Coordinates of C-alpha atoms and ligand atoms in Angstrom, one line a residue:
M1 CA 55.2 49.5 169.4
D2 CA 56.4 50.5 172.8
I3 CA 53.2 51.2 174.6
R4 CA 55.1 52.8 177.4
R5 CA 56.6 55.5 175.2
R6 CA 53.2 57.1 174.4
P7 CA 52.1 60.2 176.1
P8 CA 50.1 59.2 179.2
K9 CA 46.4 59.1 178.9
R10 CA 44.2 60.3 181.7
P11 CA 42.2 57.5 183.2
R12 CA 38.6 57.5 182.3
P13 CA 36.4 58.4 185.2
T14 CA 34.6 55.3 186.4
A15 CA 31.8 54.7 188.9
V16 CA 33.0 51.3 189.8
N17 CA 35.4 51.5 192.9
G18 CA 36.2 55.0 191.8
G19 CA 38.5 55.7 194.7
T20 CA 40.5 52.6 194.2
H21 CA 41.1 53.2 190.5
S22 CA 42.1 56.8 190.7
H23 CA 44.4 55.8 193.5
Q24 CA 45.9 53.1 191.4
H25 CA 46.5 55.6 188.6
R26 CA 48.2 58.0 190.9
R27 CA 50.5 55.2 192.0
N28 CA 51.3 54.4 188.4
E29 CA 52.2 58.0 187.7
K30 CA 54.4 57.9 190.8
A31 CA 56.1 54.7 189.7
S32 CA 56.9 56.1 186.3
T33 CA 58.1 59.4 187.8
S34 CA 60.4 57.9 190.3
S35 CA 61.9 55.5 187.7
S36 CA 62.3 58.3 185.2
S37 CA 64.5 60.3 187.4
S38 CA 67.0 57.6 187.8
S39 CA 67.0 55.5 184.8
S40 CA 68.3 56.2 181.3
S41 CA 65.6 54.1 179.8
S42 CA 63.0 56.0 181.7
S43 CA 60.5 56.4 179.0
S44 CA 57.9 54.7 181.0
G45 CA 54.9 56.7 180.7
G46 CA 55.9 60.1 182.3
G47 CA 55.9 63.5 180.6
P48 CA 58.9 65.2 179.0
K49 CA 62.0 65.1 181.2
A50 CA 65.1 67.3 181.5
S51 CA 67.2 64.6 180.1
D52 CA 65.3 64.8 176.8
A53 CA 66.9 68.1 176.2
L54 CA 70.5 66.8 176.3
P55 CA 72.3 66.5 173.0
L56 CA 74.0 63.3 174.0
P57 CA 72.5 60.1 175.6
L58 CA 72.3 60.4 179.4
Y59 CA 75.1 57.9 180.1
L60 CA 77.5 59.7 177.8
T61 CA 76.7 63.1 179.4
N62 CA 77.3 61.6 182.8
A63 CA 80.6 60.1 181.6
V64 CA 81.7 63.5 180.2
F65 CA 80.9 65.3 183.4
F66 CA 82.6 62.7 185.6
T67 CA 85.8 62.9 183.5
L68 CA 85.8 66.7 183.5
F69 CA 85.2 66.9 187.3
F70 CA 88.0 64.6 188.2
S71 CA 90.5 65.8 185.6
V72 CA 90.2 69.5 186.5
A73 CA 90.2 68.6 190.2
Y74 CA 93.5 66.8 189.6
Y75 CA 94.9 69.7 187.5
L76 CA 94.0 72.3 190.2
L77 CA 95.5 70.2 193.0
H78 CA 98.7 70.0 191.0
R79 CA 98.7 73.7 190.4
W80 CA 98.0 74.3 194.1
R81 CA 101.0 72.2 195.1
D82 CA 103.3 74.0 192.7
K83 CA 102.2 77.4 194.1
I84 CA 102.9 76.3 197.6
R85 CA 106.4 75.2 196.6
T86 CA 107.1 78.5 194.8
S87 CA 105.4 80.6 197.5
T88 CA 103.0 82.0 195.0
P89 CA 99.7 83.3 196.5
L90 CA 96.9 80.9 195.9
H91 CA 94.3 83.5 194.9
V92 CA 96.5 84.6 191.9
V93 CA 95.1 82.5 189.1
N94 CA 95.9 82.5 185.4
L95 CA 93.4 82.0 182.6
S96 CA 93.7 78.2 182.4
E97 CA 93.3 77.9 186.2
L98 CA 90.2 80.1 186.0
A99 CA 88.7 77.9 183.2
A100 CA 89.5 74.8 185.3
I101 CA 87.7 76.3 188.4
V102 CA 84.6 77.2 186.3
T103 CA 84.6 73.7 184.8
L104 CA 84.9 72.1 188.3
I105 CA 82.0 74.1 189.6
A106 CA 79.9 73.4 186.6
S107 CA 80.5 69.7 186.6
F108 CA 79.9 69.6 190.4
I109 CA 76.6 71.3 190.0
Y110 CA 75.6 68.9 187.2
L111 CA 76.5 65.8 189.3
L112 CA 74.9 67.1 192.4
G113 CA 71.8 67.8 190.5
F114 CA 71.7 64.4 188.8
F115 CA 72.4 62.3 191.9
G116 CA 71.2 64.5 194.7
I117 CA 67.7 65.1 193.2
D118 CA 67.2 61.4 192.7
F119 CA 68.3 60.7 196.2
V120 CA 65.8 63.2 197.7
Q121 CA 63.1 62.1 195.3
S122 CA 63.3 58.5 196.4
F123 CA 62.6 59.6 200.0
I124 CA 59.7 61.8 199.0
S125 CA 58.0 59.2 196.8
R126 CA 58.5 56.4 199.3
A127 CA 56.9 58.5 202.1
S128 CA 53.9 59.6 200.0
H129 CA 53.4 56.0 198.8
Y130 CA 53.0 54.8 202.3
D131 CA 50.7 57.8 203.1
D132 CA 48.4 56.8 200.3
D133 CA 48.2 53.2 201.5
I134 CA 47.3 54.2 205.0
E135 CA 44.6 56.6 203.7
E136 CA 42.9 54.0 201.5
E137 CA 42.9 50.8 203.4
D138 CA 40.2 49.3 201.3
D139 CA 42.4 49.0 198.3
V140 CA 42.5 45.2 197.8
L141 CA 44.0 45.3 194.3
F142 CA 47.3 46.7 195.5
D143 CA 48.1 46.7 199.1
S144 CA 51.7 47.8 199.9
R145 CA 51.5 46.2 203.3
C146 CA 51.3 42.8 201.8
C147 CA 53.4 43.6 198.7
P148 CA 55.8 46.4 199.4
P149 CA 56.7 48.6 196.5
P150 CA 60.2 48.1 195.0
A151 CA 62.7 50.9 195.9
K152 CA 63.1 51.3 192.1
S153 CA 60.7 49.9 189.6
K154 CA 62.4 47.2 187.6
F155 CA 59.5 47.3 185.2
A156 CA 61.0 50.7 184.0
D157 CA 63.9 48.8 182.6
A158 CA 61.9 45.9 181.1
D159 CA 61.6 45.5 177.4
P160 CA 58.1 46.3 176.0
D161 CA 56.0 43.3 175.4
P162 CA 56.1 42.6 171.7
A163 CA 52.8 40.9 171.9
L164 CA 51.0 44.2 172.4
C165 CA 51.3 46.6 169.6
S166 CA 48.1 48.3 168.8
E167 CA 46.3 51.5 170.0
E168 CA 43.4 49.2 170.9
D169 CA 45.7 47.1 173.1
E170 CA 46.7 50.2 175.0
D171 CA 43.1 51.2 175.4
I172 CA 42.2 47.8 176.9
I173 CA 45.2 47.9 179.2
Q174 CA 44.1 51.3 180.4
A175 CA 40.6 50.0 180.9
V176 CA 41.9 47.2 183.1
V177 CA 44.1 49.6 185.0
N178 CA 41.2 51.9 185.5
G179 CA 38.9 49.1 186.6
A180 CA 36.5 49.4 183.7
V181 CA 37.4 45.9 182.7
L182 CA 38.1 43.1 185.2
P183 CA 41.4 41.3 184.6
Y184 CA 39.9 37.8 184.8
S185 CA 37.3 38.6 182.2
L186 CA 39.8 39.4 179.4
E187 CA 39.6 35.9 177.8
S188 CA 35.8 36.1 177.4
K189 CA 35.9 39.8 176.3
L190 CA 38.6 39.4 173.7
G191 CA 38.1 35.9 172.6
D192 CA 41.9 35.6 172.3
C193 CA 43.7 33.8 175.2
K194 CA 47.2 34.8 174.3
R195 CA 46.3 38.5 173.9
A196 CA 44.3 38.3 177.2
A197 CA 47.4 37.0 179.0
A198 CA 49.6 39.7 177.5
I199 CA 47.3 42.5 178.5
R200 CA 46.8 41.1 182.0
R201 CA 50.5 40.9 182.4
E202 CA 51.0 44.5 181.3
W203 CA 48.2 45.5 183.8
L204 CA 49.9 43.6 186.5
Q205 CA 53.3 45.2 185.9
R206 CA 51.9 48.7 185.8
T207 CA 49.8 48.4 188.9
T208 CA 52.4 46.7 191.0
G209 CA 55.4 48.5 189.5
R210 CA 57.2 45.2 189.5
S211 CA 58.7 43.5 186.5
L212 CA 57.7 40.0 185.1
Q213 CA 60.8 39.9 183.0
G214 CA 62.1 36.3 183.0
L215 CA 58.6 34.9 183.2
P216 CA 58.0 34.0 179.6
L217 CA 54.7 34.8 177.8
E218 CA 55.6 33.5 174.3
G219 CA 55.8 29.8 173.5
F220 CA 52.7 28.6 175.3
D221 CA 49.3 27.6 174.1
Y222 CA 46.9 29.7 176.3
D223 CA 43.8 28.3 174.6
S224 CA 44.7 24.8 176.0
I225 CA 44.4 25.9 179.6
L226 CA 41.1 27.9 179.3
G227 CA 38.4 26.5 181.6
Q228 CA 40.6 23.6 182.6
C229 CA 44.0 24.2 184.1
C230 CA 44.6 27.8 185.1
E231 CA 42.7 31.1 185.4
S232 CA 44.2 34.6 184.9
P233 CA 47.4 33.4 183.3
V234 CA 50.3 35.9 182.9
G235 CA 52.9 33.5 181.6
Y236 CA 54.4 30.2 182.5
V237 CA 57.2 28.9 184.7
Q238 CA 59.9 26.8 183.1
I239 CA 61.1 23.7 184.9
P240 CA 63.8 21.6 183.4
V241 CA 62.9 18.0 182.5
G242 CA 65.6 15.4 183.0
I243 CA 65.5 11.8 181.9
A244 CA 66.4 8.8 184.0
G245 CA 66.5 5.1 182.9
P246 CA 66.0 2.8 181.4
L247 CA 63.9 1.4 184.2
L248 CA 63.5 -2.3 183.6
L249 CA 60.0 -2.9 185.0
D250 CA 57.7 -5.9 184.3
G251 CA 59.9 -6.8 181.3
F252 CA 59.7 -3.4 179.6
E253 CA 62.2 -0.6 179.6
Y254 CA 61.1 3.0 180.4
M255 CA 62.9 6.3 180.1
V256 CA 61.4 8.3 182.9
P257 CA 61.0 12.1 182.5
M258 CA 61.4 14.1 185.7
A259 CA 60.7 17.8 186.1
T260 CA 62.8 19.1 188.9
T261 CA 65.2 21.8 190.0
E262 CA 66.9 19.7 192.6
G263 CA 70.4 18.8 191.4
C264 CA 71.4 15.2 192.1
L265 CA 67.9 13.8 191.9
V266 CA 67.9 12.6 188.3
A267 CA 71.5 11.3 188.6
S268 CA 70.6 9.4 191.7
M269 CA 67.5 7.8 190.2
N270 CA 69.6 6.9 187.1
R271 CA 72.0 5.0 189.4
G272 CA 69.1 3.1 191.0
C273 CA 67.7 2.2 187.6
K274 CA 71.1 0.8 186.7
A275 CA 71.2 -1.3 189.8
I276 CA 67.7 -2.7 189.1
R277 CA 68.5 -3.4 185.5
L278 CA 71.7 -5.2 186.2
S279 CA 69.9 -7.3 188.8
G280 CA 67.3 -8.5 186.2
G281 CA 64.6 -5.8 186.6
A282 CA 61.7 -5.0 189.0
D283 CA 58.2 -6.4 189.1
S284 CA 55.0 -4.5 190.1
Q285 CA 51.4 -5.0 190.8
V286 CA 48.4 -2.6 191.2
Y287 CA 46.6 -4.4 194.0
R288 CA 43.8 -1.9 194.4
D289 CA 42.4 0.8 192.2
G290 CA 39.8 3.3 193.5
M291 CA 39.5 7.0 194.0
T292 CA 37.5 8.3 197.0
R293 CA 35.3 11.2 197.8
A294 CA 33.5 11.6 201.2
P295 CA 30.7 14.0 201.7
V296 CA 29.5 14.9 205.2
V297 CA 25.8 14.9 206.1
K298 CA 23.9 15.8 209.2
F299 CA 20.7 14.8 210.9
G300 CA 18.6 16.1 213.8
S301 CA 19.7 13.2 216.0
A302 CA 22.5 10.6 216.3
V303 CA 19.8 7.9 216.1
R304 CA 18.6 9.2 212.7
A305 CA 22.2 9.4 211.5
C306 CA 22.6 5.7 212.5
E307 CA 19.6 4.8 210.3
L308 CA 21.5 6.1 207.3
F309 CA 24.6 4.3 208.5
Y310 CA 22.6 0.9 208.5
Y311 CA 21.1 1.7 205.2
L312 CA 24.5 2.2 203.6
E313 CA 25.9 -1.0 205.1
N314 CA 23.2 -3.0 203.5
R315 CA 24.5 -4.8 200.3
V316 CA 21.1 -4.5 198.6
N317 CA 21.0 -0.8 199.0
F318 CA 24.6 -0.6 197.7
D319 CA 23.6 -2.2 194.4
T320 CA 20.9 0.4 193.9
L321 CA 23.2 3.3 194.8
A322 CA 25.9 1.9 192.4
V323 CA 23.5 2.1 189.5
V324 CA 22.7 5.7 190.5
F325 CA 26.3 6.6 190.9
N326 CA 27.5 5.0 187.7
R327 CA 25.2 7.1 185.6
S328 CA 27.7 10.0 186.0
S329 CA 30.2 8.6 183.5
R330 CA 31.1 5.7 181.3
F331 CA 34.2 5.2 183.4
A332 CA 33.1 5.8 187.0
R333 CA 32.2 2.5 188.7
L334 CA 31.3 2.5 192.4
Q335 CA 33.2 -0.1 194.4
S336 CA 32.4 0.5 198.0
I337 CA 30.8 2.8 200.5
F338 CA 32.4 3.3 203.9
P339 CA 30.4 5.4 206.4
S340 CA 31.8 6.8 209.6
L341 CA 29.5 8.0 212.3
S342 CA 30.3 10.9 214.7
G343 CA 27.2 12.0 216.7
M344 CA 24.6 13.5 214.4
T345 CA 26.9 13.6 211.4
L346 CA 28.0 11.0 209.0
H347 CA 31.0 11.0 206.8
I348 CA 30.4 8.7 203.8
R349 CA 33.5 7.6 201.9
F350 CA 32.7 6.5 198.4
N351 CA 35.2 4.5 196.5
C352 CA 35.1 4.1 192.7
S353 CA 37.3 3.3 189.7
T354 CA 37.7 6.2 187.3
G355 CA 39.3 4.6 184.1
D356 CA 42.3 6.5 183.0
A357 CA 41.3 9.7 184.7
M358 CA 42.4 10.7 188.1
G359 CA 38.7 11.3 188.2
M360 CA 37.8 13.8 190.9
N361 CA 35.4 15.6 188.5
M362 CA 33.5 12.5 187.4
F363 CA 33.5 11.3 190.9
S364 CA 31.9 14.4 192.3
K365 CA 29.1 14.1 189.8
G366 CA 28.5 10.5 190.9
V367 CA 28.4 11.5 194.6
Q368 CA 26.0 14.3 193.9
N369 CA 23.7 11.8 192.1
V370 CA 23.7 9.5 195.1
L371 CA 23.1 12.4 197.6
D372 CA 20.1 13.6 195.5
Y373 CA 18.8 10.0 195.5
L374 CA 19.2 9.5 199.3
Q375 CA 17.3 12.7 199.9
N376 CA 14.1 10.8 198.8
D377 CA 14.4 8.3 201.7
F378 CA 16.1 10.7 204.1
P379 CA 14.5 14.2 203.5
D380 CA 15.8 15.4 206.9
M381 CA 19.4 14.8 205.7
E382 CA 21.3 18.0 205.4
V383 CA 24.3 17.9 203.1
I384 CA 27.0 20.0 204.9
G385 CA 29.6 19.5 202.2
I386 CA 30.3 17.3 199.2
S387 CA 33.8 16.8 200.6
G388 CA 34.2 16.3 204.4
N389 CA 37.9 15.4 204.6
F390 CA 37.3 11.7 205.2
C391 CA 38.3 11.3 201.4
S392 CA 41.1 12.4 202.2
D393 CA 42.3 14.6 199.4
K394 CA 45.7 16.4 199.5
K395 CA 46.3 15.8 203.2
A396 CA 48.3 13.2 205.1
A397 CA 45.7 10.8 206.7
A398 CA 45.8 7.4 208.2
V399 CA 42.6 6.5 206.3
N400 CA 44.5 6.7 202.9
W401 CA 47.5 4.9 204.3
I402 CA 45.3 2.0 205.5
L403 CA 42.6 1.8 202.9
G404 CA 44.4 3.3 199.9
R405 CA 43.3 6.0 197.5
G406 CA 43.9 6.0 193.7
K407 CA 46.2 3.2 192.7
S408 CA 47.7 1.0 195.4
V409 CA 51.0 -0.4 194.0
V410 CA 53.7 -2.7 195.2
C411 CA 57.0 -3.0 193.4
E412 CA 60.0 -5.3 194.2
S413 CA 63.4 -6.2 193.0
V414 CA 66.2 -8.6 194.1
I415 CA 69.5 -6.7 194.0
K416 CA 72.6 -8.9 193.8
E417 CA 75.5 -8.5 196.2
E418 CA 77.9 -7.5 193.4
V419 CA 75.6 -4.8 192.2
V420 CA 75.2 -3.4 195.7
K421 CA 79.0 -3.3 195.9
E422 CA 79.8 -2.0 192.4
V423 CA 76.9 0.2 191.5
L424 CA 75.5 1.3 194.8
K425 CA 79.0 1.4 196.4
T426 CA 77.9 0.0 199.7
S427 CA 77.5 -3.4 201.4
V428 CA 74.3 -5.4 202.1
S429 CA 74.7 -5.2 205.9
K430 CA 75.2 -1.4 205.9
L431 CA 72.3 -0.9 203.6
V432 CA 69.9 -3.0 205.7
Q433 CA 71.1 -1.4 208.9
L434 CA 70.6 2.1 207.6
H435 CA 67.2 1.2 206.2
L436 CA 65.9 -0.2 209.5
N437 CA 67.2 2.7 211.6
K438 CA 66.0 5.4 209.1
N439 CA 62.9 4.2 207.4
F440 CA 61.4 2.3 210.3
V441 CA 62.8 3.4 213.6
G442 CA 63.5 7.0 212.6
S443 CA 60.0 7.4 211.0
A444 CA 58.4 5.9 214.1
V445 CA 60.3 8.3 216.3
A446 CA 59.1 11.1 214.1
G447 CA 55.5 9.9 214.4
S448 CA 55.2 9.7 210.6
V449 CA 52.0 8.8 208.7
G450 CA 53.0 7.1 205.4
G451 CA 56.6 8.3 205.6
Y452 CA 58.4 5.0 206.0
N453 CA 60.8 5.8 203.2
A454 CA 63.9 7.9 202.3
H455 CA 62.6 10.3 199.6
A456 CA 59.6 8.9 197.7
S457 CA 58.2 12.4 197.5
N458 CA 61.2 13.6 195.4
I459 CA 60.5 11.1 192.7
V460 CA 56.7 11.3 192.8
S461 CA 56.7 15.1 192.6
A462 CA 59.2 15.2 189.7
I463 CA 57.2 12.7 187.6
F464 CA 53.9 14.3 188.6
I465 CA 55.0 17.7 187.3
A466 CA 56.4 16.2 184.1
T467 CA 53.3 14.2 183.3
G468 CA 50.6 16.8 184.3
Q469 CA 49.4 15.3 187.5
D470 CA 48.0 17.4 190.3
P471 CA 51.1 18.2 192.3
A472 CA 49.1 18.8 195.4
Q473 CA 48.2 15.1 195.5
N474 CA 51.8 14.4 196.0
V475 CA 51.0 14.5 199.7
E476 CA 49.3 11.1 199.8
S477 CA 50.7 9.8 196.5
S478 CA 54.1 9.8 198.2
H479 CA 53.0 7.7 201.1
C480 CA 55.4 4.8 200.8
L481 CA 56.7 1.9 202.9
T482 CA 60.1 1.0 201.7
N483 CA 61.4 -2.4 202.9
I484 CA 64.9 -3.8 202.4
V485 CA 65.8 -7.2 203.7
S486 CA 68.8 -9.4 203.2
I487 CA 68.2 -12.7 201.5
N488 CA 70.2 -15.7 200.2
D489 CA 72.2 -16.0 203.5
G490 CA 72.8 -12.2 203.6
R491 CA 74.4 -12.0 200.2
D492 CA 71.6 -10.2 198.2
I493 CA 68.8 -7.9 199.1
H494 CA 65.1 -7.9 198.5
A495 CA 63.9 -4.3 198.1
S496 CA 60.3 -3.3 197.8
V497 CA 58.1 -0.2 197.9
T498 CA 54.4 -0.4 198.9
M499 CA 52.5 2.7 197.9
P500 CA 48.8 2.6 198.7
C501 CA 47.7 6.0 197.3
I502 CA 49.2 6.9 193.9
E503 CA 46.7 9.3 192.4
V504 CA 47.3 9.6 188.7
G505 CA 45.5 9.9 185.4
T506 CA 46.5 10.0 181.8
V507 CA 43.4 11.9 180.6
G508 CA 41.9 15.1 182.0
G509 CA 43.5 17.9 184.0
G510 CA 47.1 18.9 183.1
T511 CA 47.8 15.7 181.2
Q512 CA 46.4 17.1 177.9
L513 CA 48.9 20.1 177.8
A514 CA 51.6 19.8 175.1
S515 CA 54.7 19.3 177.3
Q516 CA 53.0 17.0 179.8
S517 CA 51.4 15.0 177.0
A518 CA 54.9 14.6 175.4
C519 CA 56.3 13.1 178.7
L520 CA 53.3 10.7 178.9
N521 CA 54.0 9.7 175.3
M522 CA 57.7 9.0 176.2
L523 CA 56.4 6.5 178.8
G524 CA 53.9 5.0 176.3
V525 CA 50.9 5.9 178.5
K526 CA 49.5 9.0 176.8
G527 CA 45.7 9.5 176.8
A528 CA 43.0 6.9 177.2
S529 CA 44.0 3.3 176.7
Q530 CA 42.1 1.8 173.8
G531 CA 41.7 -1.8 175.0
S532 CA 40.9 -1.6 178.7
P533 CA 40.1 1.7 180.3
G534 CA 42.4 2.4 183.2
S535 CA 45.3 0.4 182.0
N536 CA 47.3 3.5 181.0
S537 CA 46.9 5.2 184.4
R538 CA 47.6 1.9 186.2
R539 CA 50.8 1.5 184.1
L540 CA 51.8 5.1 185.0
A541 CA 51.3 4.3 188.7
T542 CA 53.6 1.2 188.4
I543 CA 56.3 3.3 186.6
I544 CA 56.1 5.8 189.5
A545 CA 56.5 3.0 192.0
G546 CA 59.4 1.5 190.1
S547 CA 61.1 4.9 189.9
V548 CA 60.6 5.3 193.6
L549 CA 62.2 2.0 194.2
A550 CA 65.2 3.1 192.1
G551 CA 65.4 6.4 194.0
E552 CA 65.2 4.7 197.4
L553 CA 68.0 2.2 196.5
S554 CA 70.3 5.0 195.4
L555 CA 69.7 7.5 198.2
L556 CA 69.8 4.8 200.9
S557 CA 73.0 3.4 199.5
A558 CA 74.6 6.9 199.3
T559 CA 73.6 7.6 202.9
A560 CA 74.9 4.2 204.1
A561 CA 78.2 4.9 202.3
G562 CA 78.3 8.4 203.7
D563 CA 78.3 9.9 200.2
V564 CA 75.3 12.2 200.3
V565 CA 77.0 15.4 201.2
K566 CA 79.8 14.8 198.6
S567 CA 77.4 14.2 195.7
H568 CA 75.1 17.1 196.6
M569 CA 78.1 19.4 196.6
K570 CA 78.9 18.1 193.1
Y571 CA 75.5 18.2 191.6
N572 CA 73.4 20.5 193.7
R573 CA 75.7 23.5 194.0
S574 CA 76.7 25.2 190.8
S575 CA 80.0 27.1 190.6
K576 CA 78.0 30.2 189.8
D577 CA 78.3 33.1 192.2
I578 CA 74.9 33.0 193.9
S579 CA 75.2 36.4 195.4
N580 CA 75.5 37.9 191.9
A581 CA 72.6 35.8 190.6
A582 CA 70.4 37.1 193.4
S583 CA 71.1 40.8 192.8
Ligands
ADP1 P1 39.9 14.6 186.2 O1 39.0 14.9 187.4 O2 41.0 13.7 186.5 O3 40.3 15.8 185.5 P2 37.6 14.1 184.6 O4 36.7 13.2 185.3 O5 37.3 15.6 184.7 O6 39.0 13.8 185.2 O7 37.8 13.8 183.1 C1 37.9 12.7 182.4 C2 37.2 12.9 181.1 O8 37.9 12.1 180.2 C3 35.8 12.5 181.2 O9 35.0 13.4 180.4 C4 35.8 11.1 180.6 O10 34.6 10.8 180.0 C5 36.9 11.2 179.5 N1 37.6 9.9 179.2 C6 37.8 9.5 178.0 N2 38.4 8.3 178.0 C7 38.6 8.0 179.3 C8 39.2 6.9 180.0 N3 39.8 5.9 179.3 N4 39.2 6.9 181.3 C9 38.6 7.9 182.0 N5 38.0 9.0 181.4 C10 38.0 9.0 180.1

């Protein structure tokens, strides 16, 4: 049922934020009025319109009047020319000329009415819209200063949502629009996640006057994200997943899924994989595995803060705290505590293994256990925050670069001279020269932290998104030192990537969603590893490092050979007319 074709219902009066809701409703009415005057599909909510009385559809009526107007104008101009030639007075008209003049005037009035009124209306409605926003500055749900209204509501042209079809749905939408039901409470109120998303989406489109057409609703399991991945869903974004490989790593071949919208990236990594494969493969090691969390606590004096510092440095106390910490989960195992003093405050960096989970949740529970325990011996300790940025989560920081966070991985491969020439299309000397001047000198000039690489972040982000990792942790997970040196008397190269902070999991978070889980499955690292907890997530970290090595080899070679612009023009720019796509 097209819910927008029903006669509009008056909003229920409501005590909650009454001004805001009635204001919203007025805006909705305006949106539907302005769109109805200009659109043939303007059945969006308003009352009966003049166009409803037309015997033909609006576009046909317009076509008829346009044709009439121009054909009689042409006819009359012809007649006028003939009269001038034959010196006939212009005001002497025969019956057909009279009919033509009447038709011309009638069609002119129609066209003026149709387009002129719409033109004037657009000015009036825009002016009154802004007036309302200035009057009611407290309206936080829809503030035109941060989200300007569209000149013409695209929502008026959108297809009705097939997911919503009952009277009851319409009543709920109205209740959300009126503020009687809060949009984020729909899941708990309805007990149906898909319906909640559909109703929230409809509410959003009505209140903003903007269409979500193109953002799909169907084809997603909204139950799977409830309480875990995303609040207030209204649909999902589609990102293409490309496949690169096989990546020959530690004797196994992996086909690597990459979710990206950057043309050239998958193709480039594919080439790097080929170079590694033809050279006998790559080898990797996880040389450190520990997630970190660092609360910040405060005392009345620096001396007192020092006492906690000494306490935490004592190995005997560490063993006790580890027992307290490890109670949080079967998988969380405290490895070290690194306190950092600054005046009266102490930042305490806990480091623990988290099995196959990236593990921030289980970690936070463990840290809370320890803080509660410490409060017994240090009752004057004030916990300022469970995370005090010495962790350091989702930010570029030297502490991660030096001490590591998540999985610290190194991956290497010897690439033979002929492969450098035939697959990577460059020479050993050019590649090494470019690498030194770009990854080391250039990054030093730029004052980089962790950025001694060509484009590690490209590969890390694409695999993170495909496999359900937290994309925000791409910041430190992409820290990478790429090194390329010539060996065997300058004939071959030894290429390596050292990545101290790959923060990944194969359980928890977004990894359990259907698409992401399928990508993990493709890599053979889906879920919790049966034998030794943590081996799946460590394997995923090595695959990411191997993929980064492939990506580095390919991009650096293309840069050394001067091919970057050429290949980006080929893969990154479609032949589609972008100006048309944007309109
Ligand atoms: P994250 O913070 O990465 O989302 P959580 O700590 O919230 O991870 O979730 C991990 C959950 O998965 C915990 O409940 C944990 O008990 C469970 N789990 C099951 N198997 C494993 C495993 N092999 N490694 C880690 N966690 C596991």
